[in-house]
Tab-separated table of N, CA and C in Angstrom:
chain	number	residue	atom	x	y	z
Y	1	MET	N	14.948	-9.337	-17.142
Y	1	MET	CA	14.613	-10.750	-17.082
Y	1	MET	C	14.741	-11.226	-15.641
Y	2	THR	N	13.814	-12.040	-15.232
Y	2	THR	CA	13.776	-12.562	-13.884
Y	2	THR	C	13.961	-14.068	-13.935
Y	3	SER	N	14.802	-14.595	-13.065
Y	3	SER	CA	15.000	-16.040	-13.003
Y	3	SER	C	15.287	-16.439	-11.565
Y	4	TYR	N	15.398	-17.747	-11.326
Y	4	TYR	CA	15.584	-18.258	-9.973
Y	4	TYR	C	16.537	-19.441	-9.980
Y	5	ASP	N	17.302	-19.530	-8.926
Y	5	ASP	CA	18.004	-20.757	-8.593
Y	5	ASP	C	17.333	-21.240	-7.321
Y	6	HIS	N	17.077	-22.512	-7.221
Y	6	HIS	CA	16.393	-23.038	-6.042
Y	6	HIS	C	17.119	-24.300	-5.595
Y	7	GLN	N	17.641	-24.243	-4.388
Y	7	GLN	CA	18.294	-25.402	-3.800
Y	7	GLN	C	17.408	-25.907	-2.675
Y	8	ASP	N	16.763	-27.011	-2.892
Y	8	ASP	CA	15.829	-27.561	-1.914
Y	8	ASP	C	16.474	-28.762	-1.237
Y	9	PRO	N	16.639	-28.711	0.085
Y	9	PRO	CA	17.268	-29.827	0.779
Y	9	PRO	C	16.355	-31.033	0.964
Y	10	GLY	N	15.130	-30.953	0.487
Y	10	GLY	CA	14.196	-32.055	0.663
Y	10	GLY	C	13.131	-31.688	1.673
Y	11	PRO	N	12.086	-32.465	1.795
Y	11	PRO	CA	10.983	-32.127	2.681
Y	11	PRO	C	11.335	-32.283	4.154
Y	12	GLY	N	10.585	-31.556	4.956
Y	12	GLY	CA	10.686	-31.707	6.398
Y	12	GLY	C	11.730	-30.839	7.054
Y	13	PRO	N	11.951	-31.087	8.343
Y	13	PRO	CA	12.879	-30.278	9.107
Y	13	PRO	C	14.311	-30.427	8.591
Y	14	GLY	N	15.123	-29.512	8.969
Y	14	GLY	CA	16.512	-29.525	8.529
Y	14	GLY	C	16.870	-28.180	7.947
Y	15	PRO	N	17.889	-28.144	7.117
Y	15	PRO	CA	18.316	-26.879	6.539
Y	15	PRO	C	17.197	-26.234	5.724
Y	16	LEU	N	17.147	-24.935	5.777
Y	16	LEU	CA	16.156	-24.218	4.979
Y	16	LEU	C	16.584	-24.220	3.512
Y	17	PRO	N	15.609	-24.307	2.603
Y	17	PRO	CA	15.946	-24.230	1.187
Y	17	PRO	C	16.398	-22.819	0.829
Y	18	VAL	N	17.186	-22.718	-0.227
Y	18	VAL	CA	17.680	-21.439	-0.707
Y	18	VAL	C	17.018	-21.120	-2.037
Y	19	ILE	N	16.447	-19.928	-2.120
Y	19	ILE	CA	15.915	-19.421	-3.378
Y	19	ILE	C	16.752	-18.203	-3.726
Y	20	ALA	N	17.276	-18.179	-4.936
Y	20	ALA	CA	18.172	-17.100	-5.362
Y	20	ALA	C	17.582	-16.385	-6.578
Y	21	PRO	N	16.704	-15.413	-6.335
Y	21	PRO	CA	16.117	-14.687	-7.465
Y	21	PRO	C	17.147	-13.799	-8.155
Y	22	ARG	N	16.931	-13.577	-9.446
Y	22	ARG	CA	17.829	-12.726	-10.230
Y	22	ARG	C	17.003	-11.767	-11.062
Y	23	GLY	N	17.366	-10.510	-11.018
Y	23	GLY	CA	16.700	-9.540	-11.877
Y	23	GLY	C	15.862	-8.560	-11.109
Y	24	GLU	N	14.828	-8.079	-11.794
Y	24	GLU	CA	13.949	-7.048	-11.258
Y	24	GLU	C	12.676	-7.668	-10.706
Y	25	PHE	N	12.222	-7.124	-9.570
Y	25	PHE	CA	11.016	-7.644	-8.934
Y	25	PHE	C	10.068	-6.497	-8.622
Y	26	ASP	N	8.912	-6.561	-9.294
Y	26	ASP	CA	7.880	-5.548	-9.127
Y	26	ASP	C	6.526	-6.245	-9.136
Y	27	TYR	N	5.455	-5.486	-9.309
Y	27	TYR	CA	4.123	-6.064	-9.208
Y	27	TYR	C	3.876	-7.179	-10.221
Y	28	GLU	N	4.612	-7.196	-11.335
Y	28	GLU	CA	4.421	-8.252	-12.331
Y	28	GLU	C	5.190	-9.525	-12.004
Y	29	THR	N	6.365	-9.398	-11.376
Y	29	THR	CA	7.231	-10.555	-11.164
Y	29	THR	C	7.215	-11.086	-9.733
Y	30	VAL	N	6.770	-10.289	-8.784
Y	30	VAL	CA	6.742	-10.736	-7.390
Y	30	VAL	C	5.810	-11.936	-7.181
Y	31	PRO	N	4.648	-12.007	-7.818
Y	31	PRO	CA	3.779	-13.165	-7.562
Y	31	PRO	C	4.439	-14.517	-7.851
Y	32	LEU	N	5.249	-14.618	-8.879
Y	32	LEU	CA	5.932	-15.879	-9.165
Y	32	LEU	C	6.941	-16.209	-8.072
Y	33	LEU	N	7.692	-15.210	-7.642
Y	33	LEU	CA	8.634	-15.415	-6.534
Y	33	LEU	C	7.887	-15.782	-5.264
Y	34	GLN	N	6.779	-15.109	-5.005
Y	34	GLN	CA	5.976	-15.404	-3.818
Y	34	GLN	C	5.494	-16.848	-3.834
Y	35	ALA	N	5.098	-17.338	-4.992
Y	35	ALA	CA	4.636	-18.726	-5.096
Y	35	ALA	C	5.756	-19.702	-4.757
Y	36	ARG	N	6.969	-19.431	-5.215
Y	36	ARG	CA	8.110	-20.299	-4.901
Y	36	ARG	C	8.424	-20.269	-3.405
Y	37	ILE	N	8.384	-19.082	-2.841
Y	37	ILE	CA	8.637	-18.940	-1.406
Y	37	ILE	C	7.552	-19.652	-0.607
Y	38	ASP	N	6.303	-19.449	-0.981
Y	38	ASP	CA	5.191	-20.095	-0.273
Y	38	ASP	C	5.321	-21.607	-0.289
Y	39	ALA	N	5.708	-22.170	-1.432
Y	39	ALA	CA	5.864	-23.624	-1.523
Y	39	ALA	C	6.953	-24.113	-0.573
Y	40	ALA	N	8.057	-23.388	-0.487
Y	40	ALA	CA	9.142	-23.765	0.431
Y	40	ALA	C	8.701	-23.630	1.880
Y	41	VAL	N	7.954	-22.590	2.178
Y	41	VAL	CA	7.499	-22.354	3.547
Y	41	VAL	C	6.552	-23.458	3.998
Y	42	VAL	N	5.665	-23.898	3.128
Y	42	VAL	CA	4.718	-24.955	3.480
Y	42	VAL	C	5.473	-26.219	3.883
Y	43	ILE	N	6.522	-26.538	3.162
Y	43	ILE	CA	7.266	-27.776	3.424
Y	43	ILE	C	8.268	-27.620	4.565
Y	44	HIS	N	8.989	-26.493	4.599
Y	44	HIS	CA	10.120	-26.346	5.506
Y	44	HIS	C	9.910	-25.336	6.639
Y	45	GLY	N	8.840	-24.568	6.575
Y	45	GLY	CA	8.584	-23.567	7.616
Y	45	GLY	C	9.385	-22.290	7.436
Y	46	GLY	N	10.180	-22.223	6.380
Y	46	GLY	CA	10.969	-21.030	6.133
Y	46	GLY	C	11.789	-21.175	4.878
Y	47	VAL	N	12.577	-20.139	4.600
Y	47	VAL	CA	13.371	-20.109	3.385
Y	47	VAL	C	14.509	-19.111	3.554
Y	48	ILE	N	15.590	-19.369	2.842
Y	48	ILE	CA	16.673	-18.393	2.737
Y	48	ILE	C	16.577	-17.775	1.355
Y	49	LEU	N	16.487	-16.466	1.313
Y	49	LEU	CA	16.442	-15.740	0.060
Y	49	LEU	C	17.822	-15.152	-0.196
Y	50	ASP	N	18.541	-15.735	-1.160
Y	50	ASP	CA	19.855	-15.225	-1.536
Y	50	ASP	C	19.621	-14.067	-2.495
Y	51	ALA	N	19.754	-12.845	-1.998
Y	51	ALA	CA	19.356	-11.650	-2.738
Y	51	ALA	C	20.519	-10.944	-3.423
Y	52	ALA	N	21.602	-11.650	-3.686
Y	52	ALA	CA	22.787	-11.036	-4.285
Y	52	ALA	C	22.525	-10.489	-5.682
Y	53	ASN	N	21.606	-11.105	-6.411
Y	53	ASN	CA	21.374	-10.711	-7.800
Y	53	ASN	C	20.038	-10.026	-8.036
Y	54	VAL	N	19.467	-9.470	-6.972
Y	54	VAL	CA	18.244	-8.686	-7.118
Y	54	VAL	C	18.672	-7.271	-7.535
Y	55	THR	N	18.267	-6.878	-8.735
Y	55	THR	CA	18.737	-5.599	-9.284
Y	55	THR	C	17.749	-4.454	-9.103
Y	56	PHE	N	16.484	-4.764	-8.903
Y	56	PHE	CA	15.477	-3.719	-8.705
Y	56	PHE	C	14.331	-4.297	-7.898
Y	57	THR	N	13.791	-3.498	-7.001
Y	57	THR	CA	12.599	-3.888	-6.250
Y	57	THR	C	11.703	-2.678	-6.091
Y	58	ASP	N	10.449	-2.944	-5.785
Y	58	ASP	CA	9.536	-1.863	-5.443
Y	58	ASP	C	8.813	-2.228	-4.151
Y	59	SER	N	7.796	-1.468	-3.821
Y	59	SER	CA	7.102	-1.684	-2.547
Y	59	SER	C	6.411	-3.044	-2.479
Y	60	VAL	N	6.023	-3.599	-3.597
Y	60	VAL	CA	5.385	-4.918	-3.605
Y	60	VAL	C	6.379	-5.971	-3.108
Y	61	PHE	N	7.629	-5.865	-3.511
Y	61	PHE	CA	8.670	-6.786	-3.057
Y	61	PHE	C	8.881	-6.645	-1.556
Y	62	LEU	N	8.953	-5.408	-1.066
Y	62	LEU	CA	9.141	-5.186	0.375
Y	62	LEU	C	7.959	-5.734	1.167
Y	63	THR	N	6.760	-5.530	0.656
Y	63	THR	CA	5.564	-6.057	1.316
Y	63	THR	C	5.617	-7.580	1.376
Y	64	MET	N	6.063	-8.215	0.279
Y	64	MET	CA	6.188	-9.674	0.255
Y	64	MET	C	7.176	-10.150	1.307
Y	65	LEU	N	8.331	-9.464	1.411
Y	65	LEU	CA	9.324	-9.850	2.415
Y	65	LEU	C	8.749	-9.757	3.819
Y	66	LEU	N	8.084	-8.662	4.122
Y	66	LEU	CA	7.526	-8.477	5.464
Y	66	LEU	C	6.440	-9.499	5.766
Y	67	ALA	N	5.579	-9.784	4.801
Y	67	ALA	CA	4.518	-10.770	5.006
Y	67	ALA	C	5.112	-12.162	5.215
Y	68	THR	N	6.123	-12.496	4.444
Y	68	THR	CA	6.780	-13.799	4.598
Y	68	THR	C	7.459	-13.888	5.956
Y	69	HIS	N	8.094	-12.817	6.373
Y	69	HIS	CA	8.759	-12.762	7.681
Y	69	HIS	C	7.754	-12.992	8.815
Y	70	GLN	N	6.576	-12.417	8.698
Y	70	GLN	CA	5.569	-12.527	9.759
Y	70	GLN	C	5.020	-13.938	9.907
Y	71	ARG	N	4.989	-14.708	8.840
Y	71	ARG	CA	4.353	-16.026	8.901
Y	71	ARG	C	5.313	-17.196	8.806
Y	72	SER	N	6.616	-16.905	8.698
Y	72	SER	CA	7.570	-18.003	8.550
Y	72	SER	C	8.944	-17.568	9.019
Y	73	HIS	N	9.891	-18.460	8.830
Y	73	HIS	CA	11.283	-18.160	9.169
Y	73	HIS	C	11.988	-17.748	7.879
Y	74	LEU	N	12.145	-16.445	7.687
Y	74	LEU	CA	12.777	-15.896	6.489
Y	74	LEU	C	14.154	-15.361	6.842
Y	75	ARG	N	15.148	-15.803	6.090
Y	75	ARG	CA	16.496	-15.249	6.199
Y	75	ARG	C	16.859	-14.667	4.844
Y	76	ILE	N	17.355	-13.452	4.852
Y	76	ILE	CA	17.804	-12.820	3.620
Y	76	ILE	C	19.320	-12.802	3.647
Y	77	ALA	N	19.919	-13.386	2.621
Y	77	ALA	CA	21.379	-13.489	2.554
Y	77	ALA	C	21.920	-12.603	1.447
Y	78	ASN	N	23.079	-11.993	1.735
Y	78	ASN	CA	23.854	-11.327	0.713
Y	78	ASN	C	23.049	-10.341	-0.132
Y	79	PRO	N	22.317	-9.412	0.490
Y	79	PRO	CA	21.520	-8.495	-0.324
Y	79	PRO	C	22.426	-7.650	-1.223
Y	80	SER	N	21.975	-7.444	-2.447
Y	80	SER	CA	22.715	-6.588	-3.368
Y	80	SER	C	22.811	-5.192	-2.754
Y	81	PRO	N	23.797	-4.404	-3.154
Y	81	PRO	CA	23.913	-3.043	-2.601
Y	81	PRO	C	22.640	-2.224	-2.783
Y	82	ARG	N	22.025	-2.354	-3.935
Y	82	ARG	CA	20.782	-1.601	-4.191
Y	82	ARG	C	19.669	-2.042	-3.236
Y	83	LEU	N	19.519	-3.358	-3.054
Y	83	LEU	CA	18.483	-3.859	-2.145
Y	83	LEU	C	18.797	-3.469	-0.707
Y	84	ALA	N	20.046	-3.588	-0.297
Y	84	ALA	CA	20.426	-3.207	1.069
Y	84	ALA	C	20.093	-1.737	1.328
Y	85	HIS	N	20.319	-0.901	0.337
Y	85	HIS	CA	20.017	0.530	0.470
Y	85	HIS	C	18.509	0.750	0.643
Y	86	ILE	N	17.711	0.075	-0.157
Y	86	ILE	CA	16.255	0.218	-0.060
Y	86	ILE	C	15.751	-0.298	1.286
Y	87	LEU	N	16.263	-1.435	1.729
Y	87	LEU	CA	15.852	-1.974	3.025
Y	87	LEU	C	16.189	-0.993	4.143
Y	88	SER	N	17.326	-0.348	4.024
Y	88	SER	CA	17.755	0.626	5.023
Y	88	SER	C	16.886	1.883	5.000
Y	89	ILE	N	16.591	2.393	3.826
Y	89	ILE	CA	15.771	3.613	3.692
Y	89	ILE	C	14.426	3.441	4.392
Y	90	TYR	N	13.811	2.283	4.199
Y	90	TYR	CA	12.489	2.037	4.778
Y	90	TYR	C	12.537	1.456	6.185
Y	91	GLY	N	13.729	1.210	6.703
Y	91	GLY	CA	13.867	0.673	8.052
Y	91	GLY	C	13.553	-0.802	8.164
Y	92	VAL	N	13.357	-1.451	7.033
Y	92	VAL	CA	13.016	-2.870	7.024
Y	92	VAL	C	14.201	-3.703	7.502
Y	93	ASP	N	15.400	-3.192	7.342
Y	93	ASP	CA	16.589	-3.923	7.785
Y	93	ASP	C	16.628	-4.097	9.301
Y	94	GLN	N	15.824	-3.336	10.024
Y	94	GLN	CA	15.746	-3.456	11.476
Y	94	GLN	C	14.763	-4.547	11.908
Y	95	VAL	N	13.973	-5.033	10.959
Y	95	VAL	CA	12.931	-6.020	11.250
Y	95	VAL	C	13.290	-7.405	10.719
Y	96	LEU	N	13.819	-7.450	9.517
Y	96	LEU	CA	14.120	-8.718	8.856
Y	96	LEU	C	15.435	-9.301	9.346
Y	97	HIS	N	15.599	-10.595	9.144
Y	97	HIS	CA	16.846	-11.289	9.480
Y	97	HIS	C	17.729	-11.265	8.233
Y	98	ILE	N	18.719	-10.368	8.241
Y	98	ILE	CA	19.577	-10.160	7.084
Y	98	ILE	C	20.998	-10.573	7.437
Y	99	TYR	N	21.610	-11.336	6.527
Y	99	TYR	CA	22.960	-11.850	6.752
Y	99	TYR	C	23.864	-11.437	5.588
Y	100	PRO	N	25.127	-11.158	5.868
Y	100	PRO	CA	26.013	-10.662	4.813
Y	100	PRO	C	26.382	-11.715	3.771
Y	101	THR	N	26.290	-12.992	4.128
Y	101	THR	CA	26.645	-14.056	3.191
Y	101	THR	C	25.631	-15.190	3.274
Y	102	LEU	N	25.625	-16.022	2.262
Y	102	LEU	CA	24.755	-17.197	2.269
Y	102	LEU	C	25.189	-18.160	3.373
Y	103	HIS	N	26.484	-18.306	3.553
Y	103	HIS	CA	26.996	-19.174	4.618
Y	103	HIS	C	26.489	-18.706	5.990
Y	104	ALA	N	26.543	-17.407	6.239
Y	104	ALA	CA	26.061	-16.873	7.529
Y	104	ALA	C	24.580	-17.146	7.720
Y	105	ALA	N	23.797	-17.025	6.656
Y	105	ALA	CA	22.360	-17.300	6.757
Y	105	ALA	C	22.093	-18.775	7.008
Y	106	ARG	N	22.862	-19.621	6.379
Y	106	ARG	CA	22.677	-21.069	6.565
Y	106	ARG	C	23.038	-21.531	7.963
Y	107	THR	N	24.017	-20.903	8.562
Y	107	THR	CA	24.493	-21.354	9.870
Y	107	THR	C	23.890	-20.569	11.030
Y	108	ALA	N	22.986	-19.671	10.742
Y	108	ALA	CA	22.373	-18.854	11.808
Y	108	ALA	C	21.441	-19.676	12.681
C-alpha cells in the first residue's frame, strides 16, 4: 500500500513543502507521487522528500528523483536503509541532495 503525508507551508517562497511517501514505488505508483511533487515544485520551486518509509523502489523511482533534481530544488531526507543502499549502488547519492534527518533537510 502506498500513501503520503504532505506538509505544505503555503504558496510562494519560504520553506519547502515536505512530502512523505510510504510504501512501495514502482511504475504503477510513481506517477501519483510525481504528480504531488510536480504540484509542489510549480508553487515552491522545490520539495523535501521524507523517504524514511519508502520500502521498495525501482528504476522508475530513481529516474523520477533525478528528473526532479534537474528541474527543481529537491532535498531527500532520512532515506530508509533500503533506499539509501539503492541510491548508493547506482551512485545517485553522489548527485542528489540527501540529508540524514528531516530537520537537516529543512535547515539546509
